[in-house]
Short mmCIF file of C-alpha atoms in Angstrom, two decimals:
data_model
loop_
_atom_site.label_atom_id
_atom_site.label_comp_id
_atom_site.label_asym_id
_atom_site.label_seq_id
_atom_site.Cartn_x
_atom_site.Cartn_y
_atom_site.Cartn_z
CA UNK N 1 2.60 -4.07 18.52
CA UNK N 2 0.58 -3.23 15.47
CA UNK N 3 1.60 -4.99 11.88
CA UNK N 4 2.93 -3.13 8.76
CA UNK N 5 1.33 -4.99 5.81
CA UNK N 6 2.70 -4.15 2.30
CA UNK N 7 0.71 -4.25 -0.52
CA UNK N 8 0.76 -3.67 -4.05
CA UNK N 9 -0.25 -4.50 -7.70
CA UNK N 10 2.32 -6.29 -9.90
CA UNK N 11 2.48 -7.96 -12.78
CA UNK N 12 3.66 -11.95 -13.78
CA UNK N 13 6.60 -10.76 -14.58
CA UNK N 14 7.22 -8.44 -11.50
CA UNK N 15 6.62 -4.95 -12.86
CA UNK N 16 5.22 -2.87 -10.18
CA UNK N 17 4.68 -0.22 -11.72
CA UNK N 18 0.91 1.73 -10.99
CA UNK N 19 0.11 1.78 -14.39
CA UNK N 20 0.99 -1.92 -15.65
CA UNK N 21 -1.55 -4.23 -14.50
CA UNK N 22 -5.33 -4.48 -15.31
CA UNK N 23 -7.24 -1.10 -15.16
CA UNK N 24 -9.04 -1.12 -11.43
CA UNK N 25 -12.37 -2.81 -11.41
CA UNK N 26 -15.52 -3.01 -8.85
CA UNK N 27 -13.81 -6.02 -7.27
CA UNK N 28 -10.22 -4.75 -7.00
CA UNK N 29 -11.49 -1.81 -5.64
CA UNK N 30 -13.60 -3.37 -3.06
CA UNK N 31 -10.49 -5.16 -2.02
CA UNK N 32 -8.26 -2.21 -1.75
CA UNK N 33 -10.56 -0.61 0.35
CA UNK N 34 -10.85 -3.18 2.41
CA UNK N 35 -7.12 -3.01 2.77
CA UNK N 36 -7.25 0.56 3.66
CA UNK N 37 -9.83 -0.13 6.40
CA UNK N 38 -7.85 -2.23 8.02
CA UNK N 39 -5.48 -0.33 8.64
CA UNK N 40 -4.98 2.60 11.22
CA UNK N 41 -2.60 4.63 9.39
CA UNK N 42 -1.37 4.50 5.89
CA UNK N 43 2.69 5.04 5.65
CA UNK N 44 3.37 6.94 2.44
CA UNK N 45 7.28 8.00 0.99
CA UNK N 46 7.00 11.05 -1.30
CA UNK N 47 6.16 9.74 -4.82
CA UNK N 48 3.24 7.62 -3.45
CA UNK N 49 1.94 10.08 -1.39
CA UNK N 50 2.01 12.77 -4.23
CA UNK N 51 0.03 10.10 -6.22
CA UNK N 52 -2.42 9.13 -4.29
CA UNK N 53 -3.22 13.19 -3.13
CA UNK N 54 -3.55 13.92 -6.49
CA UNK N 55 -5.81 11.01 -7.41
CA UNK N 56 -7.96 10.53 -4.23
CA UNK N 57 -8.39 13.46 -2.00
CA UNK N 58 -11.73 14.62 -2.23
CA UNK N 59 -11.72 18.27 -4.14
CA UNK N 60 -12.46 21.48 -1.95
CA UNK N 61 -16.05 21.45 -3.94
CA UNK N 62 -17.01 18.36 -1.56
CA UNK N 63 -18.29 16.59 -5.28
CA UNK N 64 -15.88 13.16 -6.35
CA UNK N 65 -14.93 14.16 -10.02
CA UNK N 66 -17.45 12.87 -13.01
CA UNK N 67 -14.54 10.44 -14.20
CA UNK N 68 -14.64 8.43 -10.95
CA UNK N 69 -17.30 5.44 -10.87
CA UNK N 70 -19.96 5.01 -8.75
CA UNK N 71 -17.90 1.96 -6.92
CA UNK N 72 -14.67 3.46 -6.57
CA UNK N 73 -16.18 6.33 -4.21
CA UNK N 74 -15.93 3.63 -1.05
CA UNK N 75 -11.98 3.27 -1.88
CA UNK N 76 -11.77 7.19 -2.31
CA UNK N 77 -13.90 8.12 0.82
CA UNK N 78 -11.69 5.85 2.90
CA UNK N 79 -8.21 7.08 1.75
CA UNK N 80 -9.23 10.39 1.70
CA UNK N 81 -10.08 10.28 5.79
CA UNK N 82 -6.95 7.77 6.47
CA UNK N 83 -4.31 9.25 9.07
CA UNK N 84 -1.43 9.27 6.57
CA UNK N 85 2.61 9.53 7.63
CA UNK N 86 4.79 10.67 5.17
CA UNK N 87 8.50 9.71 4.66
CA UNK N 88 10.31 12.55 3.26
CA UNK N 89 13.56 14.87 3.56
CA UNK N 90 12.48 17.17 0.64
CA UNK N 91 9.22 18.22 1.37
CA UNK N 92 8.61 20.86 3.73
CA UNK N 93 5.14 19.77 4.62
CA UNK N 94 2.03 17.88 4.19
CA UNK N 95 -1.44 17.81 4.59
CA UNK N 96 -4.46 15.98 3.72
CA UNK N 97 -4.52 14.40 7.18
CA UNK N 98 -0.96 13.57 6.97
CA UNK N 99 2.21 14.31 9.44
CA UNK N 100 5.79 14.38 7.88
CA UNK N 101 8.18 10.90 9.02
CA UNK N 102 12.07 12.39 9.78
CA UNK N 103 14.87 11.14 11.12
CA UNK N 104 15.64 7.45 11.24
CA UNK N 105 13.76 5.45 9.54
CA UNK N 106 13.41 2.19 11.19
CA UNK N 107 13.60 4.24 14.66
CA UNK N 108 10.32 5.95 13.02
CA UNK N 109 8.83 3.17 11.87
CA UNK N 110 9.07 1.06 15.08
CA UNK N 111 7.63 3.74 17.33
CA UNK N 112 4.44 3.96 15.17
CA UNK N 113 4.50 0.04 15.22
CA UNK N 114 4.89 0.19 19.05
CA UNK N 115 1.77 2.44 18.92
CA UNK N 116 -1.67 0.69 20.09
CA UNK N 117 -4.14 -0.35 16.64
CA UNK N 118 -5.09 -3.12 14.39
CA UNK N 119 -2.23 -2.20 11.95
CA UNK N 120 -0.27 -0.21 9.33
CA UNK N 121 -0.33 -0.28 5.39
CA UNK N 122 2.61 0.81 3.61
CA UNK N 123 2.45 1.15 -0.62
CA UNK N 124 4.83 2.21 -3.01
CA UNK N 125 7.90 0.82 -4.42
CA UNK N 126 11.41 2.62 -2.63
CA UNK N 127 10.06 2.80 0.78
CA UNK N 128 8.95 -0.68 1.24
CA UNK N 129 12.32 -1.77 -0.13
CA UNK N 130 14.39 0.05 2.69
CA UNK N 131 11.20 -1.45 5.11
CA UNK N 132 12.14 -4.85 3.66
CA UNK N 133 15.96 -4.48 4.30
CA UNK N 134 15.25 -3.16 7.99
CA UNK N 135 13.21 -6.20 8.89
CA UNK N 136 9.86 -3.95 9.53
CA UNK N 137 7.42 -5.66 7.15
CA UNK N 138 5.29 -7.84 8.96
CA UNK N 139 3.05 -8.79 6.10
CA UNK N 140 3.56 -8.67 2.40
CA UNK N 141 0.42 -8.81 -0.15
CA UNK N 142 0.99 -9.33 -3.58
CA UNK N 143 -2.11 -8.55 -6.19
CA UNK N 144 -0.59 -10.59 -8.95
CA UNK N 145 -2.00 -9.50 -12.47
CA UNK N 146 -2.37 -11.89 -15.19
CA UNK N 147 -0.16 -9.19 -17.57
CA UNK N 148 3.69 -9.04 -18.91
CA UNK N 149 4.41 -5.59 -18.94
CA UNK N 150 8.05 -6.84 -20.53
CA UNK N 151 9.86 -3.49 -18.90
CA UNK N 152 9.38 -1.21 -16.06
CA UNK N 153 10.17 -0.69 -12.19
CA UNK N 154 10.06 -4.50 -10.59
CA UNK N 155 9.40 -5.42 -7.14
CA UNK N 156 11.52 -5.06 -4.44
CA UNK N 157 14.55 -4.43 -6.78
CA UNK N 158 17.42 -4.56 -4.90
CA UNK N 159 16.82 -6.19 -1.59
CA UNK N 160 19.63 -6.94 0.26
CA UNK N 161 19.20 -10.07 1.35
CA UNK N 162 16.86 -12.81 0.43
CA UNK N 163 13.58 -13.38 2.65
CA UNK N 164 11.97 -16.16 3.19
CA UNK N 165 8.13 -15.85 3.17
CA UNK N 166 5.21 -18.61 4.30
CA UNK N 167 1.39 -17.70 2.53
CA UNK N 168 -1.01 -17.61 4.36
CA UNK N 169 -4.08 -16.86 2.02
CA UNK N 170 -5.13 -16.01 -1.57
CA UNK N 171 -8.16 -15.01 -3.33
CA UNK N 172 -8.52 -15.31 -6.98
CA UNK N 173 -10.63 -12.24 -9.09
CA UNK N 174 -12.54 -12.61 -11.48
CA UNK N 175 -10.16 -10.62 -13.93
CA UNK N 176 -7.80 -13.37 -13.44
CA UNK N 177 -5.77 -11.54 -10.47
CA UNK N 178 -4.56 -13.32 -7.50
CA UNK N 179 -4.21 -12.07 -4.31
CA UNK N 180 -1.16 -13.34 -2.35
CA UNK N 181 -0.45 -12.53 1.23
CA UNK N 182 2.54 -13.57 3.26
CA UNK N 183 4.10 -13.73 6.40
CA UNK N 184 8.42 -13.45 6.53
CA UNK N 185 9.45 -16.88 8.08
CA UNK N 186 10.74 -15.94 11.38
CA UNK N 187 14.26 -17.91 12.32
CA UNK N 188 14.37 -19.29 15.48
CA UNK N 189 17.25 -17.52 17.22
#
């Protein structure tokens, strides 16, 4: 069974939202698309996936904009070719090498789990907090950035019930960001 990993930027004081941390640098980036390499299939709800089309997918012209850098053309090239689901009940379709998730959710999620691959990568803020609650997350990443954003969307707002979570490696940036993965604590039954 292939992993979902979660991953995401948020501040010291748990803001999460896109916007609130450091601006991306050649480092970050390099990390984040290593992150997106990993992983077989990006899972997407609505807002995030609207986000990243707009921002990443490579324009009809074939030519990355003039306000992307030179170093974050790696990150765009590979989440502009990922296989991409999409979690939605209002829109009526996607592209951008994307197929539409319906239906149950955690039924959804666990057949593409069940599917053969290295892994999955799921972003965003409200669809990794009903992944949380159904158990599905097999791996959460936190790039912790050394910022109070003092208001804003925080992480995992509303989780159900607590979970317990073992690290299981870090890697400081230069720009003062950590990166935190963790594992949930499985309870022997």
């Amino acid at each position: 069974m292939r992993p979902l990993r979660y991953s995401i930027n948020v501040t010291l004081d748990g803001c999460c939202h896109h916007e609130a941390g450091l601006p991306p640098d050649e480092e970050s980036m390099r990390h984040w698309t290593a992150e997106m390499e990993r992983a077989d299939a990006l899972l997407f709800g609505r807002v995030t996936y609207e986000m990243m089309e707009s921002a990443w997918r490579k324009p009809a012209t074939g030519t990355w904009p003039d306000w992307m850098n030179e170093w974050q053309i790696p990150f765009a090239e590979t989440i502009d070719r990922a296989k991409k689901y999409v979690v939605s009940s209002t829109l009526s379709g996607v592209d951008w090498n994307a197929e539409l998730v319906r239906g149950d959710l955690g039924q959804a999620v666990q057949r593409l789990k069940q599917e053969p691959g290295e892994g999955l990568w799921v972003g965003g803020v409200t669809l990794p907090l009903a992944l949380a609650d159904l158990g599905l997350i097999d791996e959460y990443e936190f790039l912790v950035q050394p910022v109070l954003a003092g208001h804003g969307p925080t992480l995992l707002a509303g989780l159900r019930e607590r979970i317990q979570l073992e690290l299981v490696d870090r890697h400081a940036f230069r720009s003062g960001a950590i990166a935190l993965r963790y594992r949930p604590t499985r309870v022997p039954a």
